Amino acid sequence: MVMSLKNVSLNRNGKRVLQSISGELKAGKVIALLGPNGAGKSTLIQAMAGLLEYDGDIFIDNINAKELGHEGLAKKLAYLPQQSQLQFPLEVKEVLSLATIPFSLTKLEQQKQVKNLIKEWNIESLAHKDFRQLSGGEQQRCQIARTYLQLTNIANSIGHSKTNPDTSKGIWLLDEPASSLDLEHQKQLEHACLNAAKEGHCVVVILHDLNQAVGLTDDVWLLKNGELVAQGPIKETMTEALIKQVFNVSARRIEDSGESFFIFN
């Protein structure tokens, strides 16, 4: 287990937006947070990232997240918000270098990491541009790459523990990461998520495309009106009945050559 939630509730403007959320997020898994607009998905992932105050408890490697502080959390998890806005001029390579700040790296090591990241994510043409001048999709690609580098540094900084191997894994929190991406870079993102899980990280992603979730994720948390309606393996949670209950649409599950997808009525 990497992260566990115990009766997490949250109010905003006097309204209860999360109600007693409990569950476990395990290493080596891609977990989707699914639900209609206003279900509480972004609020929940922000609470996981330590950005919102909440009632209840969130534990990371059996440590209460409230005790870690922002610096401690930065060494445990990487968070990608829906939108990333900068108010001051920074080149893309400088934005990417932010992923190295929480860790004890030399300047030379930081520069080498950023150089390799730029090449691996095919963003050489963007490296020296002002981040604010990029398109929404270009900004998203750069921020995904930045958080992936932070995730890598989390694992490297902790090392591998034989007594508790989960402590060497990071948590990657992604809030609608595919919303501004074209098809090519959606596929790049999916490969990155699967690779991160294969390396033993825990990947938590908010999606709106249910068929994308079926093809990408291991487990699903279904939310509606701030409550966790169902959680578990995708074949148990992505049923026609639960989709009708949560999204108020009729769906038919199709099995073809070992793959599943939904047709919506």
CSV table of C-alpha atoms in Angstrom, one decimal:
chain,number,residue,atom,x,y,z
A,1,MET,CA,0.0,0.0,0.0
A,2,VAL,CA,1.2,3.5,-0.8
A,3,MET,CA,-1.7,5.8,0.2
A,4,SER,CA,-4.7,5.2,2.3
A,5,LEU,CA,-7.7,7.5,3.1
A,6,LYS,CA,-9.7,7.3,6.2
A,7,ASN,CA,-13.1,9.1,6.3
A,8,VAL,CA,-11.9,12.1,4.3
A,9,SER,CA,-14.5,14.8,4.2
A,10,LEU,CA,-14.3,18.4,3.0
A,11,ASN,CA,-16.4,21.5,3.0
A,12,ARG,CA,-16.3,24.4,0.5
A,13,ASN,CA,-18.2,27.6,1.1
A,14,GLY,CA,-20.3,25.9,3.7
A,15,LYS,CA,-21.2,22.9,1.4
A,16,ARG,CA,-20.0,19.4,1.9
A,17,VAL,CA,-18.2,18.4,-1.3
A,18,LEU,CA,-16.5,15.2,0.0
A,19,GLN,CA,-18.2,12.8,2.3
A,20,SER,CA,-16.3,10.2,4.3
A,21,ILE,CA,-14.0,8.9,1.5
A,22,SER,CA,-12.0,5.8,2.5
A,23,GLY,CA,-9.9,3.6,0.4
A,24,GLU,CA,-6.4,2.4,-0.5
A,25,LEU,CA,-4.2,3.2,-3.4
A,26,LYS,CA,-1.5,0.6,-4.1
A,27,ALA,CA,1.9,0.6,-5.8
A,28,GLY,CA,2.2,-0.6,-9.3
A,29,LYS,CA,-1.4,0.4,-10.2
A,30,VAL,CA,-3.1,2.9,-12.4
A,31,ILE,CA,-6.3,4.1,-10.6
A,32,ALA,CA,-8.9,6.3,-12.3
A,33,LEU,CA,-11.1,8.7,-10.5
A,34,LEU,CA,-14.3,8.8,-12.5
A,35,GLY,CA,-17.6,10.7,-12.1
A,36,PRO,CA,-19.8,13.4,-13.6
A,37,ASN,CA,-19.0,17.1,-13.3
A,38,GLY,CA,-19.2,18.2,-9.7
A,39,ALA,CA,-18.6,14.7,-8.3
A,40,GLY,CA,-15.6,15.9,-6.2
A,41,LYS,CA,-12.8,14.3,-8.3
A,42,SER,CA,-10.6,17.4,-8.5
A,43,THR,CA,-11.3,18.2,-4.9
A,44,LEU,CA,-10.3,14.7,-3.8
A,45,ILE,CA,-7.1,14.7,-5.8
A,46,GLN,CA,-6.1,18.2,-4.4
A,47,ALA,CA,-6.7,16.8,-0.9
A,48,MET,CA,-4.4,13.9,-1.7
A,49,ALA,CA,-1.8,16.4,-2.9
A,50,GLY,CA,-2.0,18.3,0.4
A,51,LEU,CA,-3.4,21.4,-1.2
A,52,LEU,CA,-6.7,21.5,0.7
A,53,GLU,CA,-7.6,21.1,4.4
A,54,TYR,CA,-9.8,18.2,5.1
A,55,ASP,CA,-11.3,16.2,8.0
A,56,GLY,CA,-10.2,12.6,8.4
A,57,ASP,CA,-6.8,11.3,7.6
A,58,ILE,CA,-4.6,10.5,4.6
A,59,PHE,CA,-1.6,8.2,5.1
A,60,ILE,CA,1.4,7.8,2.8
A,61,ASP,CA,3.6,4.8,3.6
A,62,ASN,CA,1.8,4.7,7.0
A,63,ILE,CA,2.8,8.4,7.7
A,64,ASN,CA,0.0,10.9,8.2
A,65,ALA,CA,0.2,13.3,5.3
A,66,LYS,CA,-0.6,16.2,7.6
A,67,GLU,CA,2.7,15.6,9.4
A,68,LEU,CA,4.8,15.7,6.2
A,69,GLY,CA,4.3,19.4,5.2
A,70,HIS,CA,4.7,20.7,1.6
A,71,GLU,CA,8.4,19.8,1.4
A,72,GLY,CA,7.8,16.3,2.7
A,73,LEU,CA,4.9,15.7,0.3
A,74,ALA,CA,7.1,16.9,-2.6
A,75,LYS,CA,9.4,14.0,-1.9
A,76,LYS,CA,6.4,11.5,-1.9
A,77,LEU,CA,4.2,12.6,-4.7
A,78,ALA,CA,4.0,14.6,-7.9
A,79,TYR,CA,0.8,16.5,-8.8
A,80,LEU,CA,-0.4,17.8,-12.1
A,81,PRO,CA,-3.3,20.3,-11.9
A,82,GLN,CA,-5.9,20.8,-14.6
A,83,GLN,CA,-4.2,24.1,-15.6
A,84,SER,CA,-0.8,25.4,-14.9
A,85,GLN,CA,-0.5,29.2,-15.1
A,86,LEU,CA,2.7,31.2,-14.6
A,87,GLN,CA,2.6,35.0,-13.8
A,88,PHE,CA,6.3,35.5,-14.6
A,89,PRO,CA,8.5,34.7,-17.5
A,90,LEU,CA,10.3,31.3,-17.4
A,91,GLU,CA,11.7,29.3,-20.3
A,92,VAL,CA,10.4,25.7,-20.6
A,93,LYS,CA,13.7,24.2,-19.5
A,94,GLU,CA,13.5,26.3,-16.3
A,95,VAL,CA,9.9,25.1,-15.6
A,96,LEU,CA,11.2,21.5,-16.0
A,97,SER,CA,14.0,22.1,-13.6
A,98,LEU,CA,11.5,22.8,-10.9
A,99,ALA,CA,11.1,19.0,-10.6
A,100,THR,CA,14.7,18.8,-9.2
A,101,ILE,CA,14.3,21.4,-6.4
A,102,PRO,CA,13.1,19.2,-3.5
A,103,PHE,CA,16.0,16.8,-4.0
A,104,SER,CA,19.7,17.0,-3.1
A,105,LEU,CA,21.1,17.3,-6.6
A,106,THR,CA,24.1,19.3,-7.9
A,107,LYS,CA,23.6,21.9,-10.5
A,108,LEU,CA,25.3,19.6,-13.0
A,109,GLU,CA,23.0,16.8,-12.1
A,110,GLN,CA,20.0,19.0,-12.5
A,111,GLN,CA,21.1,20.2,-15.9
A,112,LYS,CA,21.7,16.7,-17.1
A,113,GLN,CA,18.3,15.5,-15.9
A,114,VAL,CA,16.5,18.4,-17.7
A,115,LYS,CA,18.5,17.8,-20.9
A,116,ASN,CA,17.6,14.1,-20.9
A,117,LEU,CA,14.0,14.9,-20.1
A,118,ILE,CA,13.7,17.3,-23.0
A,119,LYS,CA,15.0,14.6,-25.4
A,120,GLU,CA,12.9,11.8,-24.0
A,121,TRP,CA,9.7,13.8,-24.2
A,122,ASN,CA,10.5,15.2,-27.7
A,123,ILE,CA,10.1,18.9,-26.6
A,124,GLU,CA,13.5,20.2,-27.9
A,125,SER,CA,11.7,22.8,-30.0
A,126,LEU,CA,10.0,24.2,-26.9
A,127,ALA,CA,12.9,24.2,-24.5
A,128,HIS,CA,14.0,27.8,-24.9
A,129,LYS,CA,10.5,29.3,-25.3
A,130,ASP,CA,8.6,31.4,-22.8
A,131,PHE,CA,6.3,28.9,-21.1
A,132,ARG,CA,3.4,31.5,-21.1
A,133,GLN,CA,3.6,31.7,-24.9
A,134,LEU,CA,2.9,28.0,-25.5
A,135,SER,CA,-0.4,26.6,-26.5
A,136,GLY,CA,-2.5,24.8,-23.9
A,137,GLY,CA,-1.5,21.4,-25.2
A,138,GLU,CA,2.2,22.3,-25.3
A,139,GLN,CA,2.0,23.6,-21.7
A,140,GLN,CA,0.3,20.4,-20.7
A,141,ARG,CA,3.0,18.2,-22.3
A,142,CYS,CA,5.7,20.1,-20.5
A,143,GLN,CA,4.0,19.9,-17.1
A,144,ILE,CA,3.4,16.2,-17.6
A,145,ALA,CA,7.1,15.7,-18.3
A,146,ARG,CA,8.0,17.9,-15.3
A,147,THR,CA,5.9,15.8,-12.9
A,148,TYR,CA,7.3,12.6,-14.4
A,149,LEU,CA,10.8,13.8,-13.6
A,150,GLN,CA,9.8,14.6,-10.1
A,151,LEU,CA,8.3,11.1,-9.8
A,152,THR,CA,11.6,9.6,-10.9
A,153,ASN,CA,13.5,11.7,-8.4
A,154,ILE,CA,11.2,10.5,-5.6
A,155,ALA,CA,12.1,6.9,-6.3
A,156,ASN,CA,15.9,7.7,-6.7
A,157,SER,CA,16.0,9.8,-3.5
A,158,ILE,CA,14.4,7.1,-1.3
A,159,GLY,CA,16.1,4.1,-2.8
A,160,HIS,CA,14.9,0.6,-2.4
A,161,SER,CA,14.0,-0.8,1.0
A,162,LYS,CA,13.9,-4.6,1.4
A,163,THR,CA,11.9,-4.4,4.6
A,164,ASN,CA,9.3,-2.1,3.0
A,165,PRO,CA,9.6,-2.0,-0.8
A,166,ASP,CA,6.6,0.4,-1.2
A,167,THR,CA,8.6,3.2,0.4
A,168,SER,CA,10.7,3.4,-2.8
A,169,LYS,CA,7.6,4.2,-4.9
A,170,GLY,CA,6.2,7.6,-5.7
A,171,ILE,CA,2.6,8.7,-6.3
A,172,TRP,CA,1.6,10.5,-9.5
A,173,LEU,CA,-1.6,12.5,-9.3
A,174,LEU,CA,-3.0,13.7,-12.6
A,175,ASP,CA,-6.0,15.9,-12.9
A,176,GLU,CA,-7.5,15.6,-16.4
A,177,PRO,CA,-4.1,15.3,-18.0
A,178,ALA,CA,-5.4,14.5,-21.5
A,179,SER,CA,-7.9,17.4,-21.8
A,180,SER,CA,-5.6,19.5,-24.0
A,181,LEU,CA,-3.6,16.8,-25.7
A,182,ASP,CA,-4.0,15.7,-29.3
A,183,LEU,CA,-4.2,11.9,-30.1
A,184,GLU,CA,-0.4,11.4,-30.5
A,185,HIS,CA,0.3,12.9,-27.1
A,186,GLN,CA,-2.6,11.2,-25.4
A,187,LYS,CA,-0.9,8.0,-26.4
A,188,GLN,CA,2.4,9.3,-25.1
A,189,LEU,CA,0.7,10.0,-21.8
A,190,GLU,CA,-0.9,6.6,-21.6
A,191,HIS,CA,2.5,4.9,-22.2
A,192,ALA,CA,4.0,7.1,-19.4
A,193,CYS,CA,1.3,6.1,-17.0
A,194,LEU,CA,1.7,2.4,-17.8
A,195,ASN,CA,5.5,2.6,-17.5
A,196,ALA,CA,5.3,4.4,-14.2
A,197,ALA,CA,3.0,1.7,-12.8
A,198,LYS,CA,5.3,-1.0,-14.2
A,199,GLU,CA,8.2,0.6,-12.3
A,200,GLY,CA,6.1,0.3,-9.1
A,201,HIS,CA,4.7,3.8,-8.8
A,202,CYS,CA,1.1,4.5,-8.0
A,203,VAL,CA,-0.7,6.5,-10.7
A,204,VAL,CA,-4.0,8.3,-9.9
A,205,VAL,CA,-5.7,9.9,-12.9
A,206,ILE,CA,-8.9,11.8,-13.4
A,207,LEU,CA,-10.5,11.0,-16.8
A,208,HIS,CA,-13.8,11.8,-18.5
A,209,ASP,CA,-13.4,9.2,-21.3
A,210,LEU,CA,-14.7,5.9,-19.9
A,211,ASN,CA,-13.3,3.9,-22.7
A,212,GLN,CA,-9.9,5.4,-22.2
A,213,ALA,CA,-10.2,4.4,-18.5
A,214,VAL,CA,-11.1,0.8,-19.5
A,215,GLY,CA,-8.0,0.6,-21.7
A,216,LEU,CA,-5.6,2.3,-19.3
A,217,THR,CA,-6.4,1.6,-15.6
A,218,ASP,CA,-6.3,-1.3,-13.2
A,219,ASP,CA,-8.7,0.1,-10.6
A,220,VAL,CA,-11.5,2.6,-10.6
A,221,TRP,CA,-13.0,4.9,-7.9
A,222,LEU,CA,-16.5,6.0,-8.9
A,223,LEU,CA,-17.7,9.3,-7.3
A,224,LYS,CA,-21.0,11.1,-7.3
A,225,ASN,CA,-22.1,14.0,-5.3
A,226,GLY,CA,-18.9,13.9,-3.2
A,227,GLU,CA,-19.4,10.2,-2.2
A,228,LEU,CA,-17.5,7.2,-3.2
A,229,VAL,CA,-20.0,4.9,-4.9
A,230,ALA,CA,-17.7,2.1,-5.8
A,231,GLN,CA,-14.0,1.2,-5.9
A,232,GLY,CA,-12.1,-1.8,-7.0
A,233,PRO,CA,-10.8,-3.6,-10.1
A,234,ILE,CA,-12.2,-2.2,-13.4
A,235,LYS,CA,-14.2,-5.3,-14.3
A,236,GLU,CA,-16.1,-5.0,-11.0
A,237,THR,CA,-16.7,-1.3,-11.0
A,238,MET,CA,-17.2,-0.4,-14.7
A,239,THR,CA,-20.5,-2.3,-15.0
A,240,GLU,CA,-23.5,-1.2,-16.9
A,241,ALA,CA,-25.6,-0.8,-13.7
A,242,LEU,CA,-23.0,1.4,-12.0
A,243,ILE,CA,-22.5,3.6,-15.0
A,244,LYS,CA,-26.2,4.2,-15.1
A,245,GLN,CA,-26.2,5.0,-11.4
A,246,VAL,CA,-23.3,7.4,-11.5
A,247,PHE,CA,-23.5,9.0,-14.9
A,248,ASN,CA,-27.3,8.7,-15.6
A,249,VAL,CA,-26.7,7.3,-19.1
A,250,SER,CA,-27.3,3.8,-20.5
A,251,ALA,CA,-24.2,1.8,-21.6
A,252,ARG,CA,-23.6,-1.5,-23.2
A,253,ARG,CA,-20.3,-3.3,-22.6
A,254,ILE,CA,-18.8,-5.0,-25.7
A,255,GLU,CA,-16.2,-7.7,-25.6
A,256,ASP,CA,-14.1,-8.0,-28.7
A,257,SER,CA,-10.8,-10.0,-29.1
A,258,GLY,CA,-10.2,-9.8,-25.4
A,259,GLU,CA,-10.8,-6.1,-25.1
A,260,SER,CA,-13.7,-4.2,-23.7
A,261,PHE,CA,-15.4,-1.0,-24.6
A,262,PHE,CA,-18.7,0.8,-24.0
A,263,ILE,CA,-21.4,2.0,-26.4
A,264,PHE,CA,-23.6,4.7,-24.9
A,265,ASN,CA,-27.2,5.2,-25.6
